[in-house]
XYZ file of C-alpha atoms in Angstrom:
378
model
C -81.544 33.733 -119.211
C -84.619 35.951 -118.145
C -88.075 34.479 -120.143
C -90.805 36.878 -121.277
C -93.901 36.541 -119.231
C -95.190 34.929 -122.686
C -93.376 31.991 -121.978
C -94.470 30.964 -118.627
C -98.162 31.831 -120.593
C -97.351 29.127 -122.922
C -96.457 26.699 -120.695
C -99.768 27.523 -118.457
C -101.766 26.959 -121.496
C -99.988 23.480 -122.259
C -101.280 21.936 -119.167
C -103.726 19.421 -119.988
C -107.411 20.769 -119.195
C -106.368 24.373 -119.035
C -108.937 26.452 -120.814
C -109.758 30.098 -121.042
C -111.527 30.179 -117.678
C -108.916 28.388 -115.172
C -105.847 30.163 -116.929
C -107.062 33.398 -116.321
C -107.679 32.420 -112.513
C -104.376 31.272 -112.215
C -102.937 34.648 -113.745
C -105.120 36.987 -111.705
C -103.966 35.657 -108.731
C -100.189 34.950 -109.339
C -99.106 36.203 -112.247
C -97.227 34.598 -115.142
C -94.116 33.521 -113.263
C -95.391 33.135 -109.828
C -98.584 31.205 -111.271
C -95.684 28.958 -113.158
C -93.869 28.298 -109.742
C -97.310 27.265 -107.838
C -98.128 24.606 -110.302
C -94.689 23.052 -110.610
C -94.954 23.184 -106.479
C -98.346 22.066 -106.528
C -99.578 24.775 -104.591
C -102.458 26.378 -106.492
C -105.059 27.005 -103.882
C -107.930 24.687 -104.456
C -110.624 27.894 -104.210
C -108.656 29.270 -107.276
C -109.827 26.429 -109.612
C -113.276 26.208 -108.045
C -114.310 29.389 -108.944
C -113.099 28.650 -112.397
C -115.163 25.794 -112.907
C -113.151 23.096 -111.689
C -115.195 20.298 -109.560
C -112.349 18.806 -108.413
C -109.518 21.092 -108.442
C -107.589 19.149 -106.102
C -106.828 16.141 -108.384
C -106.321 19.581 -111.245
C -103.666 20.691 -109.209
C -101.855 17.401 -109.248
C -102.227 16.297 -112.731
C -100.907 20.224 -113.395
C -97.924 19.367 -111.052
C -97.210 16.085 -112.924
C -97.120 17.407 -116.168
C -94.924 20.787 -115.178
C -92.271 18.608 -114.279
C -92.571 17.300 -117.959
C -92.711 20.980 -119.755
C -89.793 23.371 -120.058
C -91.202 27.079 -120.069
C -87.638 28.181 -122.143
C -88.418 25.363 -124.494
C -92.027 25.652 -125.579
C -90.985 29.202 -125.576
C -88.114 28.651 -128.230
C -90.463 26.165 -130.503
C -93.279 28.680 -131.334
C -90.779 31.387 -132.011
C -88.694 29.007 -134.564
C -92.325 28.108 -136.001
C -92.901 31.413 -136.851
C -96.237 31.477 -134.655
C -96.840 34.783 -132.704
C -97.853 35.025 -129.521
C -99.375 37.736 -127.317
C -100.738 37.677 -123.548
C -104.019 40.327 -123.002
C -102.810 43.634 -121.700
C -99.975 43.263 -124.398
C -98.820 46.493 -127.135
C -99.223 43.045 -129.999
C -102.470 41.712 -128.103
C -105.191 42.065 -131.361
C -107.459 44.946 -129.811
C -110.523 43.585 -131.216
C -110.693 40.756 -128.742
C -109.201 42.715 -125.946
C -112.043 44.936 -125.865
C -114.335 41.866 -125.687
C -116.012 40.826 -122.276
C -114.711 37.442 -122.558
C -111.133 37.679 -124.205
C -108.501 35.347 -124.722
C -105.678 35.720 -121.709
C -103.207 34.496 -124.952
C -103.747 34.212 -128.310
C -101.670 32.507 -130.809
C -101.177 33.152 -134.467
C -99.806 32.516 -138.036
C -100.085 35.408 -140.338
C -100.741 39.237 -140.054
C -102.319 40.724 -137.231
C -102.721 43.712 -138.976
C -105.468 41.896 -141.525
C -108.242 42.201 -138.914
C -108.232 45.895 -139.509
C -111.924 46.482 -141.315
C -115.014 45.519 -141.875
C -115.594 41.837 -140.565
C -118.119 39.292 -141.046
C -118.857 35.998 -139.653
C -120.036 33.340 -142.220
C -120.982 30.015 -140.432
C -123.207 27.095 -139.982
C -123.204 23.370 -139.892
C -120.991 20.930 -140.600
C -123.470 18.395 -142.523
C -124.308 21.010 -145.112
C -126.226 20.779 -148.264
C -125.625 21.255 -151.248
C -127.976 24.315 -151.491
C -125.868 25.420 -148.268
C -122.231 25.094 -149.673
C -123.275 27.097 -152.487
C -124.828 30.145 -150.576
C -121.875 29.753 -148.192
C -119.283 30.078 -151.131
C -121.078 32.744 -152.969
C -121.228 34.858 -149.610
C -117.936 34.264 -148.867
C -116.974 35.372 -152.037
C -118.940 38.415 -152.692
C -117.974 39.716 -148.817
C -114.358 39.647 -149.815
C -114.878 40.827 -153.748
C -116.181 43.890 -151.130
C -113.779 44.602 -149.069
C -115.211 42.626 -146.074
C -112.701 39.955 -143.922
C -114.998 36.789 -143.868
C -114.779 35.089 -140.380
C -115.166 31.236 -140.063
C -113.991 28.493 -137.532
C -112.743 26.362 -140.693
C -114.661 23.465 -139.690
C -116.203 21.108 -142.670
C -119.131 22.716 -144.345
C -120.242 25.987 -144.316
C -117.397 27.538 -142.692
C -115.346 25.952 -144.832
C -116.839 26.680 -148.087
C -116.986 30.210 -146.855
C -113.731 30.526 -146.670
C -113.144 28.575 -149.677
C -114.967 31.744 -151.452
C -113.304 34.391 -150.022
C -110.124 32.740 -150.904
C -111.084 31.975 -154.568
C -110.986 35.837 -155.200
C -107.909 37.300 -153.095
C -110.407 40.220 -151.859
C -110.303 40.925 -148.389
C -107.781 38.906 -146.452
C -109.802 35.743 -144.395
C -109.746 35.316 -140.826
C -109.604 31.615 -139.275
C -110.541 30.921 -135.594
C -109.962 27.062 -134.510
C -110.184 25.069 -131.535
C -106.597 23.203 -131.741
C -103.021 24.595 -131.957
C -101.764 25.261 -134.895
C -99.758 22.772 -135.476
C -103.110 20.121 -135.513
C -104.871 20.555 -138.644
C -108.184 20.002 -137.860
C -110.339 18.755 -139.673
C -107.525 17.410 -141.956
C -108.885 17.568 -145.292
C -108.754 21.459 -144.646
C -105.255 21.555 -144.496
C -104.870 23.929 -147.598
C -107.309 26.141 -146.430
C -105.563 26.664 -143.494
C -101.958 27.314 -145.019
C -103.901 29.263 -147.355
C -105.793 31.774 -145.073
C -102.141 32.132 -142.895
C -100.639 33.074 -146.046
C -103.049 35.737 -147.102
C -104.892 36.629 -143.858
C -104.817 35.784 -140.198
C -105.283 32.207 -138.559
C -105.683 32.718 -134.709
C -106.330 30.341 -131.422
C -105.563 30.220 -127.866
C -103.967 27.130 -127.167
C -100.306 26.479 -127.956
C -98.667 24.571 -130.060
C -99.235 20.812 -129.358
C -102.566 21.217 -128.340
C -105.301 18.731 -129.347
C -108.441 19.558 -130.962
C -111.325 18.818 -128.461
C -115.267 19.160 -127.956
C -115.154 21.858 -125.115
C -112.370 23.693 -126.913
C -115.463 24.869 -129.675
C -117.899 26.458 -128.136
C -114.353 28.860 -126.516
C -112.888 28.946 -130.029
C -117.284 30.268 -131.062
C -117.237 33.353 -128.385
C -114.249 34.363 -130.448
C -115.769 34.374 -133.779
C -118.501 36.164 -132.732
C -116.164 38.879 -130.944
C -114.506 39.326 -134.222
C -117.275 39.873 -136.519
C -119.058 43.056 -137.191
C -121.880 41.295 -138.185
C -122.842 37.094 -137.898
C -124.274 35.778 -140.639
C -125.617 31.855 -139.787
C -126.287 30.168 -143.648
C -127.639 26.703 -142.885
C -127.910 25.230 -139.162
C -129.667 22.432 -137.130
C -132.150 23.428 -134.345
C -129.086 22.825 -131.976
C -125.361 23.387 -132.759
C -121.733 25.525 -133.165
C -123.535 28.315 -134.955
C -126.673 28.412 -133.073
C -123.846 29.313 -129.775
C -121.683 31.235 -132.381
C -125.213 33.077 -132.877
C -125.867 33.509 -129.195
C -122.580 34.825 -128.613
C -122.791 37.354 -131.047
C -126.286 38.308 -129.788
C -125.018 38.852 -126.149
C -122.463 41.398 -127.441
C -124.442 42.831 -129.354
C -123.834 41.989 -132.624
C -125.782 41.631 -135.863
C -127.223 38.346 -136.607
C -128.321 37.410 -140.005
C -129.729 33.868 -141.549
C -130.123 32.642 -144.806
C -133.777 31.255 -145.412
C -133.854 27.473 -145.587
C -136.458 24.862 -146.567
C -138.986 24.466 -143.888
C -138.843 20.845 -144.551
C -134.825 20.594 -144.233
C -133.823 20.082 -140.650
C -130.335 21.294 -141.582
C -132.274 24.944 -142.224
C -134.471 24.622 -138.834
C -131.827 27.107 -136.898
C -131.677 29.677 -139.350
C -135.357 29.266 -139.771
C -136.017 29.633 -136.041
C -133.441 33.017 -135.839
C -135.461 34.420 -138.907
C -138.601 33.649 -136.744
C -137.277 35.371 -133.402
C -136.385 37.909 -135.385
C -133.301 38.399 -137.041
C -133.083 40.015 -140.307
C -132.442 37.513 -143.213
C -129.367 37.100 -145.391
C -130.808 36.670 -148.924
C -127.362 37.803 -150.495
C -123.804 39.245 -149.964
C -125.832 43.270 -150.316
C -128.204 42.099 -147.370
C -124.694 41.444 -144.988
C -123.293 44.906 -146.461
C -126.194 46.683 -146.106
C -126.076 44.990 -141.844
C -122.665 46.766 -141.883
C -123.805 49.976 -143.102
C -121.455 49.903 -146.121
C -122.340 50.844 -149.856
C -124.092 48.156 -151.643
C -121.448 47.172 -154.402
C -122.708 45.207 -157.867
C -126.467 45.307 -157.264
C -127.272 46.385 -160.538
C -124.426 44.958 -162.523
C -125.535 42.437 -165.409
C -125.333 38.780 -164.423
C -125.533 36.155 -166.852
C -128.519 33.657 -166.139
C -128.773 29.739 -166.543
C -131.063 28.569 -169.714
C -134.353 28.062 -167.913
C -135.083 24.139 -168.585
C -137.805 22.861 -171.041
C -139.506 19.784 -171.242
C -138.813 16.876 -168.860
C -135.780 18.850 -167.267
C -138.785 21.788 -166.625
C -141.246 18.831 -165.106
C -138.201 17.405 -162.804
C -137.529 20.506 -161.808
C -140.712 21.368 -160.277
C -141.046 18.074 -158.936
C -137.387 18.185 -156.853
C -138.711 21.596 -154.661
C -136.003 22.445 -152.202
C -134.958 19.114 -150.527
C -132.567 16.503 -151.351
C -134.663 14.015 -152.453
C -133.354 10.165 -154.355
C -134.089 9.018 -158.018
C -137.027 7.274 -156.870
C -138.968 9.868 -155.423
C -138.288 11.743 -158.651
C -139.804 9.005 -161.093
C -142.576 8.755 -158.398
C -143.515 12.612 -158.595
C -143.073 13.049 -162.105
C -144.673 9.984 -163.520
C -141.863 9.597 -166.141
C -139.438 6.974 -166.979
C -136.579 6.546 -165.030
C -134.270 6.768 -167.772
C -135.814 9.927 -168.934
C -135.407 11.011 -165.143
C -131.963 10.284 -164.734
C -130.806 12.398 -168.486
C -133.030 15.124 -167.353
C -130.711 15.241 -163.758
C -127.773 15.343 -165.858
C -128.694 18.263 -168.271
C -129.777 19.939 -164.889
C -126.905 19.672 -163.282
C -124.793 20.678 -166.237
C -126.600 23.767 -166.355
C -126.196 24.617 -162.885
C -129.428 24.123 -161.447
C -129.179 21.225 -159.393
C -125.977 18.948 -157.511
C -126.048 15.488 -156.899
C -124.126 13.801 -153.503
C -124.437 10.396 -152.512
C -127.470 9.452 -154.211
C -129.509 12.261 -152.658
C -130.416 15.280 -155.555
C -130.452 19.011 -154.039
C -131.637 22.191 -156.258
C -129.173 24.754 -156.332
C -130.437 28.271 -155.925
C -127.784 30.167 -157.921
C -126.446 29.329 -161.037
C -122.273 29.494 -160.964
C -122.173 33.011 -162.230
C -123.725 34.463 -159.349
C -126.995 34.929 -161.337
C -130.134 34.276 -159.426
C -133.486 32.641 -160.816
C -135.014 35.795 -160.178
């Protein structure tokens, strides 16, 4: 029986080192069939792979040939379909056109959910993956508030703020989320986001170009960032080292033109010195969820609607307050800066972070910017 051109795709993709750049080559010069038939013979031209990137696209074209005698076109074909995971080649009626427009699109993309959910207004929400606690809480609120309004929040899914992003968006079945990761989508990663992942291909769109089967690796993220940055309307970066996933997602996003916004960190907190260095070069800041709407030209929604506030804290909770600033700091430091006891220290932490203002994670103490209304101390 015949096979759709999307199945010799599949089986292109499946070779081991084939990303974005070297499949395309191979299917502008051959074709999906053709381009099949020349690996399993081993005759890709060498000149093919170099000008993909390759360095040694001789020893490519054998490893390519070794494992095409291994993978059945018909077969890999067969097991997305019966796992209920779409599949569309560029140039395709069901290819998403928000990335085929792109300068740098996908030649396949793979999915679980509904296409149709990237319709609308999009925004990126990402940044590191050693987050704060100040940063998971900005992350979450944004997330949140983008969705309560109508906006599709964008995130690789990775630990952090892309996760608690999404986490957000989810938590108030607004606008459905979109998930972009580096792995097929049958390899959860990282695994302790498994339920976020069923969760956003239930209720919105979870998307990659790699197959079924396919590993999660480290040059697979920086492809899987270009995407999430040709997705998003606008880029909002919430908490980043100097160097890292979002600073490229941010780069990206800057070479097509896209909005980039970043959330204003602690000077002193190296996990803000990205976002602190965008706001320097430039970029407008993302104070709250009306700063991204207002980036996507849409109406601010709840500006002036009444928000309940945390009880402002009194007495030693007031004076360890002060003294904790906007770094994690330890229980020492605390007793050290505040001159107090360090039992009266330690009950003042716990009526603070009762009432919101501050969260404690492996011995380290972080202030918390926004109380878990959505008030602000403001």
């Amino acid at each position: 029986m015949a096979l759709p051109d999307e199945a010799y795709v599949v089986a292109l993709a499946a070779l081991p080192g084939a990303g974005p750049a070297r499949l395309r080559a191979v299917l502008d010069a051959f074709g999906p069939e053709e381009g099949w038939a020349r690996v399993r013979a081993g005759g890709v031209p060498g000149e093919v792979l170099a000008a993909a990137g390759a360095r040694q696209p001789s020893s490519v074209v054998a490893r390519w040939r070794a494992e095409a005698g291994r993978l059945d076109p018909a077969r890999a074909w067969d097991a997305h379909r019966e796992a209920g995971v779409g599949v569309a080649v560029l140039g395709s009626p069901a290819f998403p056109a928000a990335l085929a427009d792109d300068d740098d699109p996908p030649v396949v993309v793979f999915w679980r959910g509904d296409p149709d959910h990237l319709a609308g207004a999009r925004a990126a929400v990402v940044g590191t993956r050693d987050a704060t606690a100040y940063g998971i809480d900005v992350a979450h609120r944004m997330g949140r508030g983008l969705s309560e309004a109508g906006v599709s929040v964008v995130s690789g899914l990775a630990l952090g703020i892309d996760g608690a992003a999404h986490a957000g968006a989810l938590a108030v079945g607004g606008a459905p989320a979109l998930g972009v990761v580096g792995s097929g989508l049958d390899h959860v990663y990282p695994r302790d986001h498994g339920g976020l992942w069923r969760a956003v291909a239930e209720g919105g769109l979870l998307l990659s170009e790699y197959p079924l089967g396919t590993p999660p690796a480290p040059w697979r993220f920086p492809a899987r960032n270009r995407l999430i940055a040709a997705l998003a309307d606008v880029v909002v970066v919430v908490e980043s080292h100097a160097t890292g996933g979002a600073m490229g997602t941010a780069m990206e996003a800057d070479r097509r033109g896209r909005a980039v916004l970043a959330v204003p960190g602690p000077v002193t907190a190296p996990s803000s010195a990205g976002t602190n260095q965008l706001l320097f070069d430039g970029r407008g800041p993302a104070r709250d969820t009306d700063d991204v709407l207002l980036a996507l030209g849409m109406e601010v929604v709840g500006r002036r609607r009444a928000r309940e506030r945390r009880p402002r804290p009194t007495g030693a909770a007031a004076e360890v307050l002060d003294a904790l600033g906007w770094h994690a700091v330890g229980l020492e430091q605390l007793v050290l800066a505040t001159g107090l006891d360090t039992g009266v220290v330690a009950l003042a932490l716990d009526d603070l972070e009762g009432a919101g203002w501050v969260a404690r994670r492996g011995g380290w103490v972080e202030r918390l910017g926004r109380d878990s209304s959505g008030g602000s101390d403001r």
